[in-house]
Amino acid sequence: MSQPLRNRLVVTSGATREWIDPVRFISNPSTGAMGWAIATAGLRRFEEVVYIPGHCSPGFGNLDGALNHPVTSTEEMLEAVLRSTIEGSVLVMAAAPADYTPVHTTEHKIKKDPIRNLVIELRPTPDILMAVAERGIPDCTRVGFAAETDNLIANAAAKLQKKDLDYICANRVFRETQGFAVDSGTLIVLDRNGNQTTLGPESKIALGEELIGFLVRSLSPTPSRIPAAPL
Ligand code: CTP
């Protein structure tokens, strides 16, 4: 018997951009490939998929069959996520939102001064996963990513706890074959009870399929025991 579809999957992907002036921004090398793969796999397992891309590489900034809400900044991504994440949603934050934004964005291009250093004051952006957790949305499953260079499992476990997540997908970045801007990798999914499930190594498309399969299986209600036949 095929499994019933879950209500709604909300997936963020890519990098947000925080503009310093009209020609410069703060961002990171996230391509959006992982989030796009997860959202694509979700189309077959969820009634609705909401795709919230930041800046993505060509091909990953839009998903046919999903409700697309493209955004630029972390603040805009926060608003789109809060609007889209309703009761019964599974939220997968695969995006790499910029953690800092300039206190002032200038309207005109900052001209280069060859003598003096340029000092830009930055303030932290809001944490999207923490803001969703604070909302207390009923039956909402929150899945984060932890892109780490060191102490992968310990850092991911600390993030899961700090952001009050149901699952966190730990992945190593800046190694030759894994992380940003490469098309394959390994995800170690941690849950609240300390269980670890390794997905891959495989392509990001295959990882997306596996992660969605894992989540759908984990979230399905356990079939109730069949009562024993009367003697
Ligand atoms: N995230 C978020 N809001 C932010 C920054 C990150 O919701 N403003 C999410 C990411 O999408 C990811 C998880 O939080 O699912 C962890 O992101 P990561 O960049 O690894 O961690 P940070 O919380 O930014 O901490 P640090 O950069 O210090 O490791």
mmCIF file of C-alpha atoms and ligand atoms in Angstrom:
data_model
loop_
_atom_site.group_PDB
_atom_site.id
_atom_site.type_symbol
_atom_site.label_atom_id
_atom_site.label_comp_id
_atom_site.label_asym_id
_atom_site.label_seq_id
_atom_site.Cartn_x
_atom_site.Cartn_y
_atom_site.Cartn_z
ATOM 1 C CA MET A 1 0.000 0.000 0.000
ATOM 2 C CA SER A 2 1.464 3.411 -0.916
ATOM 3 C CA GLN A 3 2.070 5.884 1.921
ATOM 4 C CA PRO A 4 -0.275 8.900 2.224
ATOM 5 C CA LEU A 5 1.277 12.220 1.174
ATOM 6 C CA ARG A 6 2.487 14.532 3.954
ATOM 7 C CA ASN A 7 0.999 18.031 3.934
ATOM 8 C CA ARG A 8 3.691 20.508 3.048
ATOM 9 C CA LEU A 9 7.434 20.588 2.529
ATOM 10 C CA VAL A 10 9.211 23.942 2.781
ATOM 11 C CA VAL A 11 12.798 23.974 1.492
ATOM 12 C CA THR A 12 15.257 26.866 1.440
ATOM 13 C CA SER A 13 18.348 26.763 -0.723
ATOM 14 C CA GLY A 14 21.325 28.752 -1.947
ATOM 15 C CA ALA A 15 22.980 31.778 -0.400
ATOM 16 C CA THR A 16 21.472 35.026 0.780
ATOM 17 C CA ARG A 17 23.106 38.328 -0.141
ATOM 18 C CA GLU A 18 23.570 41.317 2.122
ATOM 19 C CA TRP A 19 24.289 44.413 0.067
ATOM 20 C CA ILE A 20 27.016 46.839 1.156
ATOM 21 C CA ASP A 21 26.482 49.247 -1.751
ATOM 22 C CA PRO A 22 24.953 48.821 -5.242
ATOM 23 C CA VAL A 23 27.954 46.774 -6.468
ATOM 24 C CA ARG A 24 29.119 44.788 -3.418
ATOM 25 C CA PHE A 25 27.572 42.228 -1.117
ATOM 26 C CA ILE A 26 28.383 39.689 1.626
ATOM 27 C CA SER A 27 27.526 36.110 0.716
ATOM 28 C CA ASN A 28 28.966 32.585 0.468
ATOM 29 C CA PRO A 29 29.565 29.949 -2.236
ATOM 30 C CA SER A 30 26.384 27.865 -1.700
ATOM 31 C CA THR A 31 25.012 26.797 -5.118
ATOM 32 C CA GLY A 32 21.514 25.683 -4.073
ATOM 33 C CA ALA A 33 22.088 22.188 -5.517
ATOM 34 C CA MET A 34 21.346 20.372 -2.234
ATOM 35 C CA GLY A 35 18.133 22.272 -1.469
ATOM 36 C CA TRP A 36 16.955 21.898 -5.066
ATOM 37 C CA ALA A 37 17.564 18.125 -4.929
ATOM 38 C CA ILE A 38 15.598 17.847 -1.653
ATOM 39 C CA ALA A 39 12.688 19.927 -2.966
ATOM 40 C CA THR A 40 12.646 17.919 -6.228
ATOM 41 C CA ALA A 41 12.458 14.638 -4.297
ATOM 42 C CA GLY A 42 9.710 16.147 -2.126
ATOM 43 C CA LEU A 43 7.401 16.748 -5.108
ATOM 44 C CA ARG A 44 6.530 13.040 -5.148
ATOM 45 C CA ARG A 45 6.029 12.675 -1.378
ATOM 46 C CA PHE A 46 4.258 15.885 -0.262
ATOM 47 C CA GLU A 47 0.957 17.481 -1.291
ATOM 48 C CA GLU A 48 2.689 20.851 -1.625
ATOM 49 C CA VAL A 49 6.313 21.908 -1.922
ATOM 50 C CA VAL A 50 7.315 25.497 -1.193
ATOM 51 C CA TYR A 51 10.754 26.339 -2.585
ATOM 52 C CA ILE A 52 12.530 29.419 -1.154
ATOM 53 C CA PRO A 53 15.785 29.977 -3.036
ATOM 54 C CA GLY A 54 18.321 32.663 -2.236
ATOM 55 C CA HIS A 55 20.995 33.219 -4.863
ATOM 56 C CA CYS A 56 21.601 29.892 -6.651
ATOM 57 C CA SER A 57 23.695 28.626 -9.544
ATOM 58 C CA PRO A 58 21.864 28.340 -12.890
ATOM 59 C CA GLY A 59 19.229 25.605 -12.798
ATOM 60 C CA PHE A 60 18.669 25.659 -9.036
ATOM 61 C CA GLY A 61 16.844 28.989 -8.594
ATOM 62 C CA ASN A 62 13.379 27.711 -9.512
ATOM 63 C CA LEU A 63 11.531 24.407 -9.270
ATOM 64 C CA ASP A 64 8.695 23.473 -11.636
ATOM 65 C CA GLY A 65 5.790 21.998 -9.692
ATOM 66 C CA ALA A 66 6.638 23.880 -6.477
ATOM 67 C CA LEU A 67 5.422 27.222 -5.106
ATOM 68 C CA ASN A 68 8.539 29.359 -5.653
ATOM 69 C CA HIS A 69 9.386 32.330 -3.412
ATOM 70 C CA PRO A 70 12.808 33.654 -4.446
ATOM 71 C CA VAL A 71 14.500 35.967 -1.930
ATOM 72 C CA THR A 72 17.690 38.011 -1.665
ATOM 73 C CA SER A 73 18.518 38.740 1.988
ATOM 74 C CA THR A 74 18.351 36.670 5.172
ATOM 75 C CA GLU A 75 15.588 38.971 6.452
ATOM 76 C CA GLU A 76 13.515 38.256 3.302
ATOM 77 C CA MET A 77 14.163 34.519 3.666
ATOM 78 C CA LEU A 78 12.953 34.720 7.280
ATOM 79 C CA GLU A 79 9.715 36.407 6.174
ATOM 80 C CA ALA A 80 9.114 33.857 3.393
ATOM 81 C CA VAL A 81 9.788 30.921 5.738
ATOM 82 C CA LEU A 82 7.491 32.277 8.459
ATOM 83 C CA ARG A 83 4.701 32.860 5.893
ATOM 84 C CA SER A 84 5.092 29.373 4.373
ATOM 85 C CA THR A 85 5.652 27.164 7.414
ATOM 86 C CA ILE A 86 2.204 26.242 8.639
ATOM 87 C CA GLU A 87 0.795 23.462 10.809
ATOM 88 C CA GLY A 88 1.862 20.045 9.505
ATOM 89 C CA SER A 89 4.868 21.374 7.561
ATOM 90 C CA VAL A 90 8.297 19.863 7.279
ATOM 91 C CA LEU A 91 10.853 22.686 7.019
ATOM 92 C CA VAL A 92 14.278 21.845 5.586
ATOM 93 C CA MET A 93 16.722 24.742 5.897
ATOM 94 C CA ALA A 94 19.309 23.750 3.302
ATOM 95 C CA ALA A 95 20.139 27.393 2.530
ATOM 96 C CA ALA A 96 23.281 29.114 3.730
ATOM 97 C CA PRO A 97 21.916 32.461 4.947
ATOM 98 C CA ALA A 98 24.491 35.200 5.485
ATOM 99 C CA ASP A 99 25.020 35.608 9.222
ATOM 100 C CA TYR A 100 25.883 39.329 9.104
ATOM 101 C CA THR A 101 24.511 42.337 7.266
ATOM 102 C CA PRO A 102 25.898 45.857 6.992
ATOM 103 C CA VAL A 103 24.419 48.291 9.494
ATOM 104 C CA HIS A 104 24.184 50.797 6.608
ATOM 105 C CA THR A 105 23.738 49.966 2.924
ATOM 106 C CA THR A 106 24.832 52.958 0.878
ATOM 107 C CA GLU A 107 22.742 54.147 -2.051
ATOM 108 C CA HIS A 108 25.827 55.090 -4.077
ATOM 109 C CA LYS A 109 28.908 53.037 -4.867
ATOM 110 C CA ILE A 110 31.627 53.430 -2.232
ATOM 111 C CA LYS A 111 34.631 54.867 -4.063
ATOM 112 C CA LYS A 112 38.000 53.270 -3.519
ATOM 113 C CA ASP A 113 40.343 55.177 -1.226
ATOM 114 C CA PRO A 114 43.892 53.899 -1.914
ATOM 115 C CA ILE A 115 45.221 55.127 1.436
ATOM 116 C CA ARG A 116 42.637 54.443 4.129
ATOM 117 C CA ASN A 117 41.204 51.070 5.130
ATOM 118 C CA LEU A 118 37.487 50.643 4.639
ATOM 119 C CA VAL A 119 35.663 49.687 7.844
ATOM 120 C CA ILE A 120 32.159 48.239 7.459
ATOM 121 C CA GLU A 121 30.073 47.749 10.577
ATOM 122 C CA LEU A 122 28.056 44.523 10.488
ATOM 123 C CA ARG A 123 25.182 43.347 12.646
ATOM 124 C CA PRO A 124 23.981 39.750 12.988
ATOM 125 C CA THR A 125 21.013 38.678 10.847
ATOM 126 C CA PRO A 126 18.068 36.872 12.496
ATOM 127 C CA ASP A 127 18.347 33.108 12.904
ATOM 128 C CA ILE A 128 15.541 31.654 10.803
ATOM 129 C CA LEU A 129 15.360 28.218 12.433
ATOM 130 C CA MET A 130 15.290 29.733 15.912
ATOM 131 C CA ALA A 131 12.538 32.148 14.874
ATOM 132 C CA VAL A 132 10.421 29.234 13.554
ATOM 133 C CA ALA A 133 11.001 27.232 16.759
ATOM 134 C CA GLU A 134 9.868 30.247 18.819
ATOM 135 C CA ARG A 135 6.584 30.374 16.890
ATOM 136 C CA GLY A 136 5.613 26.942 18.279
ATOM 137 C CA ILE A 137 3.867 25.880 15.039
ATOM 138 C CA PRO A 138 1.931 22.646 15.751
ATOM 139 C CA ASP A 139 3.136 19.410 14.095
ATOM 140 C CA CYS A 140 6.036 21.218 12.424
ATOM 141 C CA THR A 141 9.219 19.246 11.796
ATOM 142 C CA ARG A 142 12.362 21.364 11.624
ATOM 143 C CA VAL A 143 15.441 20.084 9.805
ATOM 144 C CA GLY A 144 18.688 22.042 9.764
ATOM 145 C CA PHE A 145 22.046 21.626 8.098
ATOM 146 C CA ALA A 146 25.426 21.978 9.746
ATOM 147 C CA ALA A 147 28.234 22.762 7.353
ATOM 148 C CA GLU A 148 31.375 22.306 9.393
ATOM 149 C CA THR A 149 35.105 22.217 8.785
ATOM 150 C CA ASP A 150 35.987 20.696 12.218
ATOM 151 C CA ASN A 151 34.384 18.596 14.973
ATOM 152 C CA LEU A 152 31.534 17.688 12.636
ATOM 153 C CA ILE A 153 29.326 15.626 14.957
ATOM 154 C CA ALA A 154 29.909 17.645 18.144
ATOM 155 C CA ASN A 155 29.206 20.962 16.385
ATOM 156 C CA ALA A 156 26.142 19.565 14.610
ATOM 157 C CA ALA A 157 24.745 18.117 17.858
ATOM 158 C CA ALA A 158 25.257 21.472 19.601
ATOM 159 C CA LYS A 159 23.393 23.243 16.761
ATOM 160 C CA LEU A 160 20.527 20.747 16.898
ATOM 161 C CA GLN A 161 20.098 21.524 20.589
ATOM 162 C CA LYS A 162 20.601 25.292 20.327
ATOM 163 C CA LYS A 163 18.107 25.648 17.457
ATOM 164 C CA ASP A 164 15.668 23.101 18.949
ATOM 165 C CA LEU A 165 15.639 20.962 15.780
ATOM 166 C CA ASP A 166 14.141 17.556 15.109
ATOM 167 C CA TYR A 167 16.997 16.598 12.766
ATOM 168 C CA ILE A 168 20.272 18.081 11.631
ATOM 169 C CA CYS A 169 22.221 17.018 8.546
ATOM 170 C CA ALA A 170 25.931 17.321 9.213
ATOM 171 C CA ASN A 171 28.225 17.755 6.254
ATOM 172 C CA ARG A 172 31.865 18.521 5.987
ATOM 173 C CA VAL A 173 32.822 21.521 3.894
ATOM 174 C CA PHE A 174 35.991 22.689 2.225
ATOM 175 C CA ARG A 175 37.356 19.215 1.707
ATOM 176 C CA GLU A 176 38.395 18.266 -1.770
ATOM 177 C CA THR A 177 35.339 16.178 -2.527
ATOM 178 C CA GLN A 178 32.618 17.541 -0.243
ATOM 179 C CA GLY A 179 30.641 20.611 0.691
ATOM 180 C CA PHE A 180 29.858 23.782 -1.236
ATOM 181 C CA ALA A 181 30.048 23.779 -5.029
ATOM 182 C CA VAL A 182 30.696 20.055 -5.453
ATOM 183 C CA ASP A 183 27.964 17.776 -6.704
ATOM 184 C CA SER A 184 28.283 14.884 -4.267
ATOM 185 C CA GLY A 185 28.849 14.237 -0.591
ATOM 186 C CA THR A 186 27.815 12.514 2.615
ATOM 187 C CA LEU A 187 25.181 13.635 5.107
ATOM 188 C CA ILE A 188 25.085 12.388 8.674
ATOM 189 C CA VAL A 189 21.566 12.916 10.008
ATOM 190 C CA LEU A 190 21.361 13.337 13.797
ATOM 191 C CA ASP A 191 18.112 13.275 15.742
ATOM 192 C CA ARG A 192 17.137 14.518 19.207
ATOM 193 C CA ASN A 193 17.977 11.149 20.764
ATOM 194 C CA GLY A 194 21.539 11.123 19.460
ATOM 195 C CA ASN A 195 20.845 8.569 16.692
ATOM 196 C CA GLN A 196 23.030 8.952 13.600
ATOM 197 C CA THR A 197 22.118 7.866 10.062
ATOM 198 C CA THR A 198 24.687 8.195 7.282
ATOM 199 C CA LEU A 199 23.417 8.982 3.778
ATOM 200 C CA GLY A 200 25.864 8.641 0.860
ATOM 201 C CA PRO A 201 28.527 9.238 -0.280
ATOM 202 C CA GLU A 202 26.577 9.895 -3.470
ATOM 203 C CA SER A 203 25.374 12.674 -5.758
ATOM 204 C CA LYS A 204 23.334 15.531 -4.294
ATOM 205 C CA ILE A 205 20.321 14.341 -6.331
ATOM 206 C CA ALA A 206 20.591 10.902 -4.691
ATOM 207 C CA LEU A 207 21.153 12.507 -1.257
ATOM 208 C CA GLY A 208 17.971 14.560 -1.723
ATOM 209 C CA GLU A 209 15.989 11.388 -2.508
ATOM 210 C CA GLU A 210 17.487 9.567 0.464
ATOM 211 C CA LEU A 211 16.884 12.418 2.891
ATOM 212 C CA ILE A 212 13.235 12.780 1.843
ATOM 213 C CA GLY A 213 12.771 8.985 2.086
ATOM 214 C CA PHE A 214 14.355 9.033 5.555
ATOM 215 C CA LEU A 215 12.133 11.903 6.748
ATOM 216 C CA VAL A 216 8.910 10.421 5.356
ATOM 217 C CA ARG A 217 9.702 7.054 6.991
ATOM 218 C CA SER A 218 10.675 8.664 10.305
ATOM 219 C CA LEU A 219 7.579 10.862 10.420
ATOM 220 C CA SER A 220 5.025 8.212 9.445
ATOM 221 C CA PRO A 221 2.935 7.117 12.387
ATOM 222 C CA THR A 222 3.951 3.644 13.548
ATOM 223 C CA PRO A 223 1.214 1.222 12.454
ATOM 224 C CA SER A 224 -0.806 0.252 15.522
ATOM 225 C CA ARG A 225 -0.413 -3.314 16.619
ATOM 226 C CA ILE A 226 -2.945 -5.743 15.211
ATOM 227 C CA PRO A 227 -5.010 -6.972 18.157
ATOM 228 C CA ALA A 228 -4.500 -10.627 18.938
ATOM 229 C CA ALA A 229 -7.284 -12.881 17.646
ATOM 230 C CA PRO A 230 -9.635 -14.106 20.402
ATOM 231 C CA LEU A 231 -8.902 -17.655 21.513
HETATM 232 N N1 CTP B 1 20.430 29.189 9.579
HETATM 233 C C1 CTP B 1 19.291 29.915 9.887
HETATM 234 N N2 CTP B 1 19.377 31.273 10.010
HETATM 235 C C2 CTP B 1 20.553 31.894 9.874
HETATM 236 C C3 CTP B 1 21.749 31.151 9.611
HETATM 237 C C4 CTP B 1 21.643 29.793 9.479
HETATM 238 O O1 CTP B 1 18.214 29.336 10.021
HETATM 239 N N3 CTP B 1 20.604 33.221 10.010
HETATM 240 C C5 CTP B 1 20.297 27.728 9.411
HETATM 241 C C6 CTP B 1 20.986 27.144 8.179
HETATM 242 O O2 CTP B 1 20.120 27.136 7.052
HETATM 243 C C7 CTP B 1 21.299 25.726 8.643
HETATM 244 C C8 CTP B 1 21.543 25.879 10.154
HETATM 245 O O3 CTP B 1 20.919 27.126 10.529
HETATM 246 O O4 CTP B 1 20.224 24.846 8.452
HETATM 247 C C9 CTP B 1 22.983 25.937 10.538
HETATM 248 O O5 CTP B 1 23.647 26.924 9.745
HETATM 249 P P1 CTP B 1 25.215 27.155 9.900
HETATM 250 O O6 CTP B 1 25.633 28.236 8.961
HETATM 251 O O7 CTP B 1 25.940 25.831 9.847
HETATM 252 O O8 CTP B 1 25.297 27.638 11.398
HETATM 253 P P2 CTP B 1 25.151 29.036 12.078
HETATM 254 O O9 CTP B 1 23.940 28.999 12.950
HETATM 255 O O10 CTP B 1 25.210 30.135 11.073
HETATM 256 O O11 CTP B 1 26.434 29.039 13.013
HETATM 257 P P3 CTP B 1 27.999 29.124 12.622
HETATM 258 O O12 CTP B 1 28.068 29.886 11.302
HETATM 259 O O13 CTP B 1 28.593 29.873 13.763
HETATM 260 O O14 CTP B 1 28.533 27.727 12.502
#
